């Protein structure tokens, strides 16, 4: 923290001030009236040159002497004064010596003398009114100041002033209050920022659902697209997405879980492990369209799979591998080391320990990651664009083919790509078709597809989140 | 070692040759599984190299062949079907930069602010709810974001700004901001969580308010992690494809205002690869762009990692 920030320097000077309070003050930058308006400041004026003209302590009609001012203060703020004038909290009274009526002294000057009143203070009435020995109440303070004045100890030059401050120890200081105010503001701003993220999510979900409502029926989900995709539902794309997710999971889950096991159980803390970890992070950061290019180069062309379910699924598998690796690693890391040590002490080997102790204790955490992979894979479009997603596949409407419509070496429809197609390439049903009951308005189809996709992804995600919450509440250690 | 009985102390253990053989045989599956685990562990490295290799393999004949790298980077003329075809990606690059920069302008304050709120100000229950919400935000597929940009934000922008088309930098920036915010929040929150509690306690003991703790103690202590969060957000924004393809308007020009439609690197590949002949110049140029994107993502991620862990891999917090 830089030492010249205003806050720090103010604190430092405040500390310095405390050491000298009650005596002549040379430096005191704590100007409370600037910090907090709720600390009242009462100002009285005295003019030694006014030759005894009585006044009322205002700037226009100053009192001739300090004793008059003190009497006036006692009357206005003392024991029987109305509650308005009562001094409390951090209120202050200032007595300024001026040249003549209406002659405002320059602002911001430090007091020549400073005295303190502390209702909770323990010092006796004979105390000097210093910060360390404050007077217990206003009467004692006025008497004390008057005594000092009578002894000739308080000569006030023109333009100088005397300050009497109330200090109630357990009331919030102006600095405290300002801090609390800042904290409230900061908290509100941060809350607002967070809400700006939450609100769009709710708005989007609500908007999509409302727009898609007319078409959201069971038949929309379980019917195949028909009439050049101007009617029917999303069954074929939905099954295609299941195909892709299933095969990508089949490829990614074993590799990902074992890689997580390696990173958490076998890898030593050295530069090579660092590179492996870096590779995982990088794999997660590669743009999805580059994964698509990789899929084209490696699976479609090099491995000779052509545009097929398998090529697309493998591309998705590579893309989602880091999700599984990372979450497996975290799940394994949450198993306490003592479990492993106990097992090793029984004479079990490393793999025996992992198989019988570590994996069973972290299986739900690993599943969380696997399910997360499913949701990622189901939603991705770019990687399957050129590796196996089809514009339209004519699939059987009944029999076994209804449930298993695709061949692994041919391309398939997929829900995410279907949404892209519906949005950019399909011309909707004509009004005549809709009137004849042969078509569904394009917008309904689009919103319906979007809602089915987002519903699928969020449902899978909720399972993952639910599993995690359940896991945390049922932790055995 | 006082627990070992005295009678066993001096004697060597007798292990027969049979026992040793049996132990070795038992360990064969163990060794096999260990090799398998190690191979899977290295798979991430393998795939990163494989991605680079296979994308380069398709792009190389063009990259090291008759491509003019200078005009590739400095010309705004992207006309791959023209005669002769022209491959200048400056406008595409500027589109990517404009969209990413604008989205970060929104996403970084919101993301870091939300990270601070979630990590420092919210009660445990609210925190859990917010984290789940932000996970949900992250789970929305990019094509659905594109759908929202196209169907909802597009008419909204036209209505509010009188722009002729609502698919532009503004639209893509908003969508990308919402897409990359979850990364920033979760990585940023991790960074704040990694600051030891003793820091917070020390500041509290000195009389600091929570806001003062955040900006005097946590920000300086977690600045590397927060920077990494921002970098990962940038990486996410640069690499996003489908949403940007539909939100950005796909017009090859250097944007002058927020309301100009642009075309980005990722969207260009997604839109054009399907129309090219495999092995043709246009096809290979798109792979060269892929290499560029891979390199950018690699540098961003590497930088984020180095920022968090330092050169020697020590946690900086």
Short mmCIF file of N, CA, C and O in Angstrom, two decimals, chain B residues 95-208:
data_model
loop_
_atom_site.label_atom_id
_atom_site.label_comp_id
_atom_site.label_asym_id
_atom_site.label_seq_id
_atom_site.Cartn_x
_atom_site.Cartn_y
_atom_site.Cartn_z
N UNK B 95 -12.12 -7.73 -37.13
CA UNK B 95 -13.44 -8.10 -36.65
C UNK B 95 -13.34 -8.89 -35.36
O UNK B 95 -14.03 -8.59 -34.37
N UNK B 96 -12.44 -9.88 -35.34
CA UNK B 96 -12.24 -10.67 -34.12
C UNK B 96 -11.81 -9.78 -32.97
O UNK B 96 -12.34 -9.89 -31.85
N UNK B 97 -10.85 -8.87 -33.25
CA UNK B 97 -10.35 -8.01 -32.18
C UNK B 97 -11.44 -7.08 -31.67
O UNK B 97 -11.63 -6.93 -30.45
N UNK B 98 -12.21 -6.50 -32.60
CA UNK B 98 -13.26 -5.55 -32.18
C UNK B 98 -14.29 -6.25 -31.31
O UNK B 98 -14.66 -5.75 -30.23
N UNK B 99 -14.74 -7.39 -31.77
CA UNK B 99 -15.79 -8.11 -31.03
C UNK B 99 -15.26 -8.54 -29.66
O UNK B 99 -15.94 -8.39 -28.63
N UNK B 100 -14.04 -9.08 -29.65
CA UNK B 100 -13.46 -9.54 -28.39
C UNK B 100 -13.26 -8.37 -27.43
O UNK B 100 -13.62 -8.46 -26.24
N UNK B 101 -12.70 -7.27 -27.94
CA UNK B 101 -12.42 -6.12 -27.08
C UNK B 101 -13.71 -5.59 -26.48
O UNK B 101 -13.80 -5.32 -25.27
N UNK B 102 -14.74 -5.44 -27.32
CA UNK B 102 -15.99 -4.89 -26.80
C UNK B 102 -16.62 -5.83 -25.78
O UNK B 102 -17.13 -5.39 -24.74
N UNK B 103 -16.55 -7.13 -26.07
CA UNK B 103 -17.16 -8.07 -25.12
C UNK B 103 -16.41 -8.04 -23.79
O UNK B 103 -17.02 -8.13 -22.72
N UNK B 104 -15.08 -7.88 -23.84
CA UNK B 104 -14.31 -7.84 -22.60
C UNK B 104 -14.60 -6.58 -21.80
O UNK B 104 -14.56 -6.57 -20.58
N UNK B 105 -14.90 -5.50 -22.53
CA UNK B 105 -15.27 -4.25 -21.87
C UNK B 105 -16.49 -4.46 -20.97
O UNK B 105 -16.61 -3.82 -19.91
N UNK B 106 -17.38 -5.33 -21.39
CA UNK B 106 -18.55 -5.64 -20.56
C UNK B 106 -18.22 -6.75 -19.56
O UNK B 106 -18.56 -6.65 -18.38
N UNK B 107 -17.56 -7.77 -20.06
CA UNK B 107 -17.44 -9.01 -19.27
C UNK B 107 -16.45 -8.87 -18.11
O UNK B 107 -16.68 -9.44 -17.05
N UNK B 108 -15.37 -8.11 -18.30
CA UNK B 108 -14.35 -8.06 -17.25
C UNK B 108 -14.88 -7.39 -15.98
O UNK B 108 -14.79 -7.97 -14.89
N UNK B 109 -15.46 -6.18 -16.07
CA UNK B 109 -16.00 -5.60 -14.81
C UNK B 109 -17.09 -6.46 -14.20
O UNK B 109 -17.09 -6.72 -12.99
N UNK B 110 -18.02 -6.92 -15.05
CA UNK B 110 -19.11 -7.74 -14.51
C UNK B 110 -18.58 -9.03 -13.90
O UNK B 110 -18.98 -9.42 -12.81
N UNK B 111 -17.68 -9.66 -14.62
CA UNK B 111 -17.17 -10.95 -14.15
C UNK B 111 -16.39 -10.82 -12.87
O UNK B 111 -16.62 -11.57 -11.91
N UNK B 112 -15.49 -9.84 -12.81
CA UNK B 112 -14.69 -9.68 -11.60
C UNK B 112 -15.58 -9.20 -10.45
O UNK B 112 -15.42 -9.64 -9.30
N UNK B 113 -16.53 -8.31 -10.76
CA UNK B 113 -17.44 -7.85 -9.72
C UNK B 113 -18.24 -9.00 -9.14
O UNK B 113 -18.37 -9.15 -7.92
N UNK B 114 -18.76 -9.85 -10.03
CA UNK B 114 -19.53 -11.00 -9.56
C UNK B 114 -18.63 -11.95 -8.77
O UNK B 114 -19.06 -12.52 -7.76
N UNK B 115 -17.39 -12.12 -9.22
CA UNK B 115 -16.47 -13.00 -8.50
C UNK B 115 -16.25 -12.48 -7.08
O UNK B 115 -16.27 -13.24 -6.12
N UNK B 116 -16.06 -11.16 -6.96
CA UNK B 116 -15.86 -10.57 -5.64
C UNK B 116 -17.10 -10.77 -4.79
O UNK B 116 -17.02 -11.15 -3.62
N UNK B 117 -18.27 -10.51 -5.39
CA UNK B 117 -19.50 -10.65 -4.61
C UNK B 117 -19.68 -12.08 -4.13
O UNK B 117 -19.97 -12.33 -2.96
N UNK B 118 -19.50 -13.02 -5.06
CA UNK B 118 -19.70 -14.43 -4.70
C UNK B 118 -18.69 -14.85 -3.63
O UNK B 118 -19.04 -15.55 -2.68
N UNK B 119 -17.46 -14.39 -3.79
CA UNK B 119 -16.41 -14.89 -2.89
C UNK B 119 -16.40 -14.15 -1.54
O UNK B 119 -16.10 -14.76 -0.52
N UNK B 120 -16.74 -12.86 -1.52
CA UNK B 120 -16.51 -12.08 -0.31
C UNK B 120 -17.77 -11.56 0.39
O UNK B 120 -17.75 -11.30 1.58
N UNK B 121 -18.83 -11.34 -0.36
CA UNK B 121 -19.96 -10.62 0.23
C UNK B 121 -21.18 -11.49 0.48
O UNK B 121 -22.03 -11.13 1.29
N UNK B 122 -21.31 -12.59 -0.25
CA UNK B 122 -22.58 -13.32 -0.16
C UNK B 122 -22.53 -14.36 0.94
O UNK B 122 -21.47 -14.87 1.30
N UNK B 123 -23.72 -14.68 1.45
CA UNK B 123 -23.81 -15.73 2.46
C UNK B 123 -23.66 -17.08 1.76
O UNK B 123 -23.85 -17.18 0.55
N UNK B 124 -23.31 -18.13 2.50
CA UNK B 124 -23.06 -19.43 1.86
C UNK B 124 -24.20 -19.90 0.97
O UNK B 124 -23.97 -20.46 -0.10
N UNK B 125 -25.41 -19.67 1.41
CA UNK B 125 -26.55 -20.16 0.63
C UNK B 125 -26.69 -19.42 -0.69
O UNK B 125 -26.83 -20.01 -1.76
N UNK B 126 -26.63 -18.06 -0.59
CA UNK B 126 -26.70 -17.24 -1.80
C UNK B 126 -25.55 -17.60 -2.73
O UNK B 126 -25.70 -17.69 -3.95
N UNK B 127 -24.40 -17.81 -2.13
CA UNK B 127 -23.21 -18.14 -2.91
C UNK B 127 -23.45 -19.40 -3.74
O UNK B 127 -23.16 -19.43 -4.94
N UNK B 128 -24.02 -20.41 -3.10
CA UNK B 128 -24.30 -21.66 -3.81
C UNK B 128 -25.26 -21.42 -4.98
O UNK B 128 -25.03 -21.88 -6.09
N UNK B 129 -26.31 -20.63 -4.71
CA UNK B 129 -27.31 -20.35 -5.76
C UNK B 129 -26.66 -19.60 -6.92
O UNK B 129 -26.84 -19.95 -8.09
N UNK B 130 -25.84 -18.59 -6.58
CA UNK B 130 -25.21 -17.80 -7.64
C UNK B 130 -24.26 -18.66 -8.46
O UNK B 130 -24.21 -18.55 -9.69
N UNK B 131 -23.52 -19.52 -7.78
CA UNK B 131 -22.57 -20.35 -8.52
C UNK B 131 -23.31 -21.30 -9.46
O UNK B 131 -22.88 -21.50 -10.60
N UNK B 132 -24.43 -21.82 -9.00
CA UNK B 132 -25.20 -22.71 -9.87
C UNK B 132 -25.75 -21.93 -11.07
O UNK B 132 -25.69 -22.39 -12.21
N UNK B 133 -26.23 -20.72 -10.79
CA UNK B 133 -26.75 -19.89 -11.88
C UNK B 133 -25.68 -19.63 -12.92
O UNK B 133 -25.92 -19.72 -14.14
N UNK B 134 -24.49 -19.32 -12.45
CA UNK B 134 -23.42 -18.99 -13.39
C UNK B 134 -22.98 -20.25 -14.15
O UNK B 134 -22.65 -20.18 -15.33
N UNK B 135 -23.05 -21.40 -13.50
CA UNK B 135 -22.78 -22.64 -14.22
C UNK B 135 -23.81 -22.87 -15.32
O UNK B 135 -23.49 -23.33 -16.41
N UNK B 136 -25.07 -22.55 -14.99
CA UNK B 136 -26.13 -22.68 -15.99
C UNK B 136 -25.87 -21.76 -17.18
O UNK B 136 -26.05 -22.13 -18.33
N UNK B 137 -25.42 -20.55 -16.86
CA UNK B 137 -25.09 -19.59 -17.91
C UNK B 137 -24.00 -20.17 -18.82
O UNK B 137 -24.04 -20.04 -20.04
N UNK B 138 -23.03 -20.84 -18.19
CA UNK B 138 -21.93 -21.43 -18.96
C UNK B 138 -22.41 -22.62 -19.77
O UNK B 138 -21.80 -22.97 -20.78
N UNK B 139 -23.50 -23.25 -19.32
CA UNK B 139 -23.92 -24.48 -19.98
C UNK B 139 -24.73 -24.21 -21.24
O UNK B 139 -24.89 -25.10 -22.07
N UNK B 140 -25.26 -23.00 -21.40
CA UNK B 140 -26.07 -22.72 -22.58
C UNK B 140 -25.21 -22.91 -23.83
O UNK B 140 -24.16 -22.30 -23.96
N UNK B 141 -25.63 -23.76 -24.74
CA UNK B 141 -24.82 -24.05 -25.93
C UNK B 141 -24.64 -22.80 -26.80
O UNK B 141 -25.51 -21.93 -26.84
N UNK B 142 -23.50 -22.76 -27.49
CA UNK B 142 -23.19 -21.54 -28.26
C UNK B 142 -24.21 -21.32 -29.36
O UNK B 142 -24.51 -20.18 -29.71
N UNK B 143 -24.76 -22.40 -29.91
CA UNK B 143 -25.73 -22.21 -30.99
C UNK B 143 -27.01 -21.55 -30.46
O UNK B 143 -27.66 -20.77 -31.15
N UNK B 144 -27.33 -21.82 -29.19
CA UNK B 144 -28.49 -21.16 -28.60
C UNK B 144 -28.21 -19.68 -28.38
O UNK B 144 -29.08 -18.83 -28.61
N UNK B 145 -26.98 -19.37 -28.00
CA UNK B 145 -26.61 -17.96 -27.90
C UNK B 145 -26.76 -17.29 -29.26
O UNK B 145 -27.25 -16.17 -29.36
N UNK B 146 -26.28 -18.00 -30.30
CA UNK B 146 -26.43 -17.46 -31.66
C UNK B 146 -27.90 -17.24 -32.00
O UNK B 146 -28.28 -16.22 -32.58
N UNK B 147 -28.71 -18.20 -31.60
CA UNK B 147 -30.16 -18.11 -31.83
C UNK B 147 -30.73 -16.87 -31.15
O UNK B 147 -31.51 -16.12 -31.75
N UNK B 148 -30.33 -16.65 -29.92
CA UNK B 148 -30.82 -15.48 -29.17
C UNK B 148 -30.36 -14.19 -29.85
O UNK B 148 -31.13 -13.23 -29.98
N UNK B 149 -29.10 -14.19 -30.29
CA UNK B 149 -28.57 -13.00 -30.97
C UNK B 149 -29.38 -12.71 -32.21
O UNK B 149 -29.72 -11.56 -32.51
N UNK B 150 -29.71 -13.77 -32.95
CA UNK B 150 -30.35 -13.64 -34.25
C UNK B 150 -31.83 -13.29 -34.11
O UNK B 150 -32.35 -12.44 -34.83
N UNK B 151 -32.50 -13.96 -33.19
CA UNK B 151 -33.95 -13.84 -33.11
C UNK B 151 -34.41 -12.74 -32.15
O UNK B 151 -35.48 -12.19 -32.32
N UNK B 152 -33.65 -12.46 -31.12
CA UNK B 152 -34.12 -11.56 -30.06
C UNK B 152 -33.35 -10.25 -30.02
O UNK B 152 -33.91 -9.16 -30.08
N UNK B 153 -32.00 -10.38 -29.94
CA UNK B 153 -31.19 -9.18 -29.79
C UNK B 153 -31.19 -8.35 -31.07
O UNK B 153 -31.17 -7.12 -31.02
N UNK B 154 -31.23 -9.04 -32.20
CA UNK B 154 -31.19 -8.38 -33.51
C UNK B 154 -32.33 -7.37 -33.68
O UNK B 154 -32.09 -6.18 -33.89
N UNK B 155 -33.60 -7.78 -33.55
CA UNK B 155 -34.68 -6.79 -33.66
C UNK B 155 -34.64 -5.73 -32.56
O UNK B 155 -34.98 -4.57 -32.79
N UNK B 156 -34.17 -6.15 -31.38
CA UNK B 156 -34.09 -5.22 -30.26
C UNK B 156 -33.11 -4.08 -30.58
O UNK B 156 -33.39 -2.91 -30.33
N UNK B 157 -31.96 -4.44 -31.15
CA UNK B 157 -30.95 -3.42 -31.48
C UNK B 157 -31.47 -2.51 -32.59
O UNK B 157 -31.29 -1.29 -32.54
N UNK B 158 -32.13 -3.10 -33.57
CA UNK B 158 -32.68 -2.28 -34.66
C UNK B 158 -33.66 -1.27 -34.09
O UNK B 158 -33.66 -0.09 -34.44
N UNK B 159 -34.49 -1.74 -33.17
CA UNK B 159 -35.50 -0.88 -32.57
C UNK B 159 -34.87 0.26 -31.76
O UNK B 159 -35.29 1.40 -31.84
N UNK B 160 -33.82 -0.08 -31.00
CA UNK B 160 -33.26 0.89 -30.06
C UNK B 160 -32.31 1.87 -30.72
O UNK B 160 -32.15 2.99 -30.26
N UNK B 161 -31.61 1.44 -31.77
CA UNK B 161 -30.54 2.29 -32.30
C UNK B 161 -30.78 2.77 -33.71
O UNK B 161 -29.97 3.51 -34.26
N UNK B 162 -31.85 2.34 -34.36
CA UNK B 162 -32.10 2.72 -35.74
C UNK B 162 -31.03 2.22 -36.70
O UNK B 162 -30.88 2.75 -37.80
N UNK B 163 -30.25 1.23 -36.27
CA UNK B 163 -29.27 0.65 -37.18
C UNK B 163 -30.02 -0.15 -38.25
O UNK B 163 -31.09 -0.70 -37.98
N UNK B 164 -29.46 -0.20 -39.47
CA UNK B 164 -30.15 -0.94 -40.52
C UNK B 164 -30.18 -2.44 -40.22
O UNK B 164 -31.10 -3.14 -40.63
N UNK B 165 -29.16 -2.92 -39.52
CA UNK B 165 -29.13 -4.34 -39.20
C UNK B 165 -28.65 -4.52 -37.77
O UNK B 165 -27.74 -3.81 -37.32
N UNK B 166 -29.27 -5.42 -37.06
CA UNK B 166 -28.94 -5.60 -35.65
C UNK B 166 -27.85 -6.62 -35.41
O UNK B 166 -27.52 -6.92 -34.26
N UNK B 167 -27.33 -7.20 -36.49
CA UNK B 167 -26.24 -8.16 -36.33
C UNK B 167 -24.93 -7.42 -36.55
O UNK B 167 -24.56 -7.12 -37.67
N UNK B 168 -24.25 -7.10 -35.46
CA UNK B 168 -23.07 -6.26 -35.57
C UNK B 168 -22.16 -6.44 -34.35
O UNK B 168 -22.38 -7.34 -33.55
N UNK B 169 -21.16 -5.56 -34.24
CA UNK B 169 -20.20 -5.67 -33.14
C UNK B 169 -20.93 -5.61 -31.79
O UNK B 169 -20.62 -6.37 -30.87
N UNK B 170 -21.91 -4.73 -31.70
CA UNK B 170 -22.65 -4.57 -30.44
C UNK B 170 -23.32 -5.89 -30.03
O UNK B 170 -23.15 -6.38 -28.91
N UNK B 171 -24.05 -6.45 -30.98
CA UNK B 171 -24.76 -7.70 -30.73
C UNK B 171 -23.78 -8.82 -30.34
O UNK B 171 -23.93 -9.45 -29.29
N UNK B 172 -22.77 -9.02 -31.17
CA UNK B 172 -21.81 -10.10 -30.91
C UNK B 172 -21.08 -9.87 -29.59
O UNK B 172 -20.82 -10.80 -28.84
N UNK B 173 -20.79 -8.57 -29.30
CA UNK B 173 -20.07 -8.26 -28.07
C UNK B 173 -20.89 -8.62 -26.84
O UNK B 173 -20.37 -9.19 -25.89
N UNK B 174 -22.17 -8.28 -26.88
CA UNK B 174 -23.02 -8.60 -25.73
C UNK B 174 -23.12 -10.11 -25.54
O UNK B 174 -22.96 -10.64 -24.43
N UNK B 175 -23.35 -10.81 -26.64
CA UNK B 175 -23.49 -12.27 -26.55
C UNK B 175 -22.18 -12.89 -26.03
O UNK B 175 -22.18 -13.72 -25.12
N UNK B 176 -21.05 -12.44 -26.61
CA UNK B 176 -19.77 -13.01 -26.19
C UNK B 176 -19.47 -12.68 -24.73
O UNK B 176 -18.88 -13.48 -24.02
N UNK B 177 -19.87 -11.48 -24.31
CA UNK B 177 -19.64 -11.11 -22.91
C UNK B 177 -20.36 -12.08 -21.99
O UNK B 177 -19.79 -12.60 -21.03
N UNK B 178 -21.63 -12.35 -22.32
CA UNK B 178 -22.39 -13.27 -21.47
C UNK B 178 -21.81 -14.68 -21.54
O UNK B 178 -21.89 -15.44 -20.57
N UNK B 179 -21.21 -15.03 -22.68
CA UNK B 179 -20.64 -16.37 -22.80
C UNK B 179 -19.34 -16.50 -22.04
O UNK B 179 -19.01 -17.58 -21.54
N UNK B 180 -18.54 -15.43 -22.00
CA UNK B 180 -17.22 -15.58 -21.39
C UNK B 180 -17.22 -15.16 -19.92
O UNK B 180 -16.24 -15.39 -19.22
N UNK B 181 -18.31 -14.56 -19.48
CA UNK B 181 -18.37 -14.15 -18.07
C UNK B 181 -18.24 -15.33 -17.08
O UNK B 181 -17.54 -15.22 -16.09
N UNK B 182 -18.89 -16.47 -17.34
CA UNK B 182 -18.75 -17.57 -16.37
C UNK B 182 -17.31 -17.99 -16.14
O UNK B 182 -16.93 -18.30 -15.01
N UNK B 183 -16.50 -18.00 -17.20
CA UNK B 183 -15.09 -18.36 -17.04
C UNK B 183 -14.42 -17.36 -16.11
O UNK B 183 -13.70 -17.74 -15.17
N UNK B 184 -14.67 -16.08 -16.37
CA UNK B 184 -14.03 -15.04 -15.57
C UNK B 184 -14.47 -15.16 -14.11
O UNK B 184 -13.65 -15.07 -13.20
N UNK B 185 -15.77 -15.39 -13.91
CA UNK B 185 -16.26 -15.49 -12.53
C UNK B 185 -15.62 -16.68 -11.82
O UNK B 185 -15.10 -16.54 -10.71
N UNK B 186 -15.63 -17.84 -12.47
CA UNK B 186 -15.17 -19.02 -11.72
C UNK B 186 -13.66 -18.98 -11.50
O UNK B 186 -13.20 -19.30 -10.39
N UNK B 187 -12.89 -18.57 -12.50
CA UNK B 187 -11.44 -18.49 -12.29
C UNK B 187 -11.11 -17.37 -11.31
O UNK B 187 -10.25 -17.51 -10.43
N UNK B 188 -11.82 -16.23 -11.45
CA UNK B 188 -11.59 -15.11 -10.54
C UNK B 188 -11.93 -15.47 -9.11
O UNK B 188 -11.21 -15.11 -8.17
N UNK B 189 -13.02 -16.22 -8.93
CA UNK B 189 -13.40 -16.62 -7.58
C UNK B 189 -12.36 -17.56 -6.99
O UNK B 189 -12.01 -17.45 -5.81
N UNK B 190 -11.86 -18.47 -7.83
CA UNK B 190 -10.80 -19.36 -7.35
C UNK B 190 -9.59 -18.55 -6.89
O UNK B 190 -8.96 -18.87 -5.88
N UNK B 191 -9.26 -17.52 -7.68
CA UNK B 191 -8.09 -16.70 -7.35
C UNK B 191 -8.29 -16.01 -6.00
O UNK B 191 -7.38 -15.95 -5.17
N UNK B 192 -9.51 -15.49 -5.78
CA UNK B 192 -9.77 -14.81 -4.51
C UNK B 192 -9.77 -15.80 -3.35
O UNK B 192 -9.31 -15.50 -2.25
N UNK B 193 -10.29 -17.01 -3.63
CA UNK B 193 -10.35 -18.03 -2.59
C UNK B 193 -8.95 -18.48 -2.20
O UNK B 193 -8.72 -18.92 -1.07
N UNK B 194 -8.03 -18.39 -3.17
CA UNK B 194 -6.67 -18.87 -2.91
C UNK B 194 -5.89 -17.92 -1.99
O UNK B 194 -4.84 -18.29 -1.47
N UNK B 195 -6.40 -16.70 -1.80
CA UNK B 195 -5.72 -15.79 -0.87
C UNK B 195 -5.97 -16.32 0.55
O UNK B 195 -7.12 -16.53 0.94
N UNK B 196 -4.89 -16.54 1.32
CA UNK B 196 -5.07 -17.15 2.64
C UNK B 196 -5.98 -16.30 3.54
O UNK B 196 -5.95 -15.07 3.48
N UNK B 197 -6.78 -16.95 4.36
CA UNK B 197 -7.69 -16.24 5.25
C UNK B 197 -6.93 -15.36 6.24
O UNK B 197 -7.47 -14.37 6.73
N UNK B 198 -5.69 -15.74 6.53
CA UNK B 198 -4.93 -14.93 7.49
C UNK B 198 -4.76 -13.50 6.98
O UNK B 198 -4.69 -12.56 7.77
N UNK B 199 -4.72 -13.32 5.66
CA UNK B 199 -4.64 -11.96 5.09
C UNK B 199 -5.88 -11.18 5.48
O UNK B 199 -5.81 -10.03 5.91
N UNK B 200 -7.05 -11.83 5.29
CA UNK B 200 -8.31 -11.15 5.60
C UNK B 200 -8.37 -10.84 7.10
O UNK B 200 -8.78 -9.76 7.52
N UNK B 201 -7.96 -11.82 7.90
CA UNK B 201 -8.05 -11.64 9.35
C UNK B 201 -7.13 -10.52 9.82
O UNK B 201 -7.48 -9.72 10.68
N UNK B 202 -5.93 -10.47 9.23
CA UNK B 202 -5.00 -9.41 9.60
C UNK B 202 -5.59 -8.05 9.28
O UNK B 202 -5.53 -7.12 10.08
N UNK B 203 -6.21 -7.94 8.08
CA UNK B 203 -6.79 -6.67 7.68
C UNK B 203 -7.96 -6.30 8.59
O UNK B 203 -8.10 -5.15 9.01
N UNK B 204 -8.79 -7.30 8.94
CA UNK B 204 -9.91 -7.05 9.85
C UNK B 204 -9.41 -6.55 11.19
O UNK B 204 -9.96 -5.62 11.77
N UNK B 205 -8.34 -7.17 11.66
CA UNK B 205 -7.79 -6.79 12.96
C UNK B 205 -7.27 -5.36 12.94
O UNK B 205 -7.26 -4.68 13.96
N UNK B 206 -6.86 -4.91 11.78
CA UNK B 206 -6.39 -3.53 11.67
C UNK B 206 -7.54 -2.56 11.47
O UNK B 206 -7.32 -1.36 11.31
N UNK B 207 -8.76 -3.08 11.44
CA UNK B 207 -9.92 -2.20 11.35
C UNK B 207 -10.42 -1.95 9.95
O UNK B 207 -11.18 -1.03 9.72
N UNK B 208 -10.00 -2.78 8.99
CA UNK B 208 -10.43 -2.56 7.61
C UNK B 208 -11.86 -3.06 7.44
O UNK B 208 -12.27 -4.03 8.06
#
